[in-house]
Coordinates of C-alpha atoms in Angstrom, one line a residue:
X101 CA -5.4 -7.5 -5.1
X102 CA -3.4 -4.6 -4.1
X103 CA 0.4 -5.0 -4.0
X104 CA 2.5 -2.6 -2.0
X105 CA 5.8 -1.7 -3.5
X106 CA 7.2 0.4 -0.7
X107 CA 6.3 2.3 2.4
X108 CA 7.7 4.9 4.6
X109 CA 6.6 7.1 7.5
X110 CA 7.5 10.6 8.7
X111 CA 6.5 12.1 12.1
X112 CA 6.1 15.4 13.8
X113 CA 7.8 14.9 17.1
X114 CA 6.6 16.9 20.1
X115 CA 6.1 16.5 23.8
X116 CA 3.2 17.3 26.2
X117 CA 5.1 20.6 27.1
X118 CA 5.0 21.7 23.3
X119 CA 2.6 24.5 22.4
X120 CA -0.8 23.1 21.2
X121 CA 0.2 19.4 22.1
X122 CA -3.3 18.8 23.3
X123 CA -4.8 20.2 20.0
X124 CA -2.7 18.8 17.2
X125 CA -4.2 16.0 15.2
X126 CA -4.2 14.6 11.7
X127 CA -6.6 17.3 10.5
X128 CA -5.0 20.4 11.9
X129 CA -1.3 19.7 12.0
X130 CA -0.4 22.2 9.2
X131 CA -2.6 24.9 10.8
X132 CA -0.7 24.4 14.0
X133 CA 2.7 24.6 12.3
X134 CA 1.8 27.8 10.6
X135 CA 0.9 29.6 13.9
X136 CA 3.2 32.6 14.5
X137 CA 4.1 31.3 18.1
X138 CA 5.0 27.8 16.9
X139 CA 8.8 27.1 16.3
X140 CA 10.1 24.1 14.4
X141 CA 12.9 22.9 12.3
X142 CA 13.9 20.3 9.8
X143 CA 17.2 18.9 8.5
X144 CA 18.9 20.1 5.3
X145 CA 17.3 18.3 2.4
X146 CA 20.7 18.3 0.6
X147 CA 22.4 16.6 3.4
X148 CA 19.8 14.4 5.0
X149 CA 17.0 12.1 3.6
X150 CA 14.6 13.1 6.3
X151 CA 15.1 16.8 5.1
X152 CA 13.9 16.1 1.6
X153 CA 11.2 13.9 3.0
X154 CA 9.8 16.7 5.0
X155 CA 9.7 18.9 1.9
X156 CA 7.9 16.1 0.0
X157 CA 5.5 15.7 2.8
X158 CA 4.4 19.2 2.7
X159 CA 4.3 19.2 -1.1
X160 CA 2.0 16.2 -1.0
X161 CA -0.2 17.8 1.7
X162 CA -0.5 20.8 -0.4
X163 CA -1.3 19.0 -3.6
X164 CA -3.6 16.2 -2.3
X165 CA -5.6 18.5 0.2
X166 CA -5.6 21.7 -1.9
X167 CA -3.6 23.8 0.5
X168 CA -2.0 26.0 -2.1
X169 CA 1.2 27.6 -1.0
X170 CA 1.5 25.4 2.2
X171 CA 5.0 24.2 1.4
X172 CA 6.5 27.8 0.9
X173 CA 4.6 29.1 4.0
X174 CA 5.9 26.2 6.3
X175 CA 9.5 26.3 5.1
X176 CA 9.9 30.1 5.0
X177 CA 9.5 29.7 8.9
X178 CA 12.7 27.5 8.9
X179 CA 14.9 30.0 7.1
X180 CA 15.6 27.8 4.0
X181 CA 14.3 29.2 0.7
X182 CA 13.4 27.1 -2.3
X183 CA 15.4 29.4 -4.6
X184 CA 18.5 28.3 -2.7
X185 CA 17.5 24.6 -2.8
X186 CA 16.3 24.2 -6.3
X187 CA 13.4 22.0 -5.6
X188 CA 11.0 21.2 -8.3
X189 CA 7.4 22.5 -7.6
X190 CA 4.4 20.6 -8.8
X191 CA 2.2 22.6 -11.2

């Protein structure tokens, strides 16, 4: 029997007017975020739990799906560097 300790969800919010809204899905969301003409943001991980959850979501996607470098690529677009934030990277 499986026992669930805790759960949580995070979303990518967009509207029908957002670029690629008709294309984005569970399999390609990271590819869409990395497109040059897509603009997005996240909250500061030092000031808001959703900010560090966004970082951890990218780190999990990178680790679980073998997308090496994904976290850095995505967050370089937001202008916050990991050197400034002192986040621990998984090996």
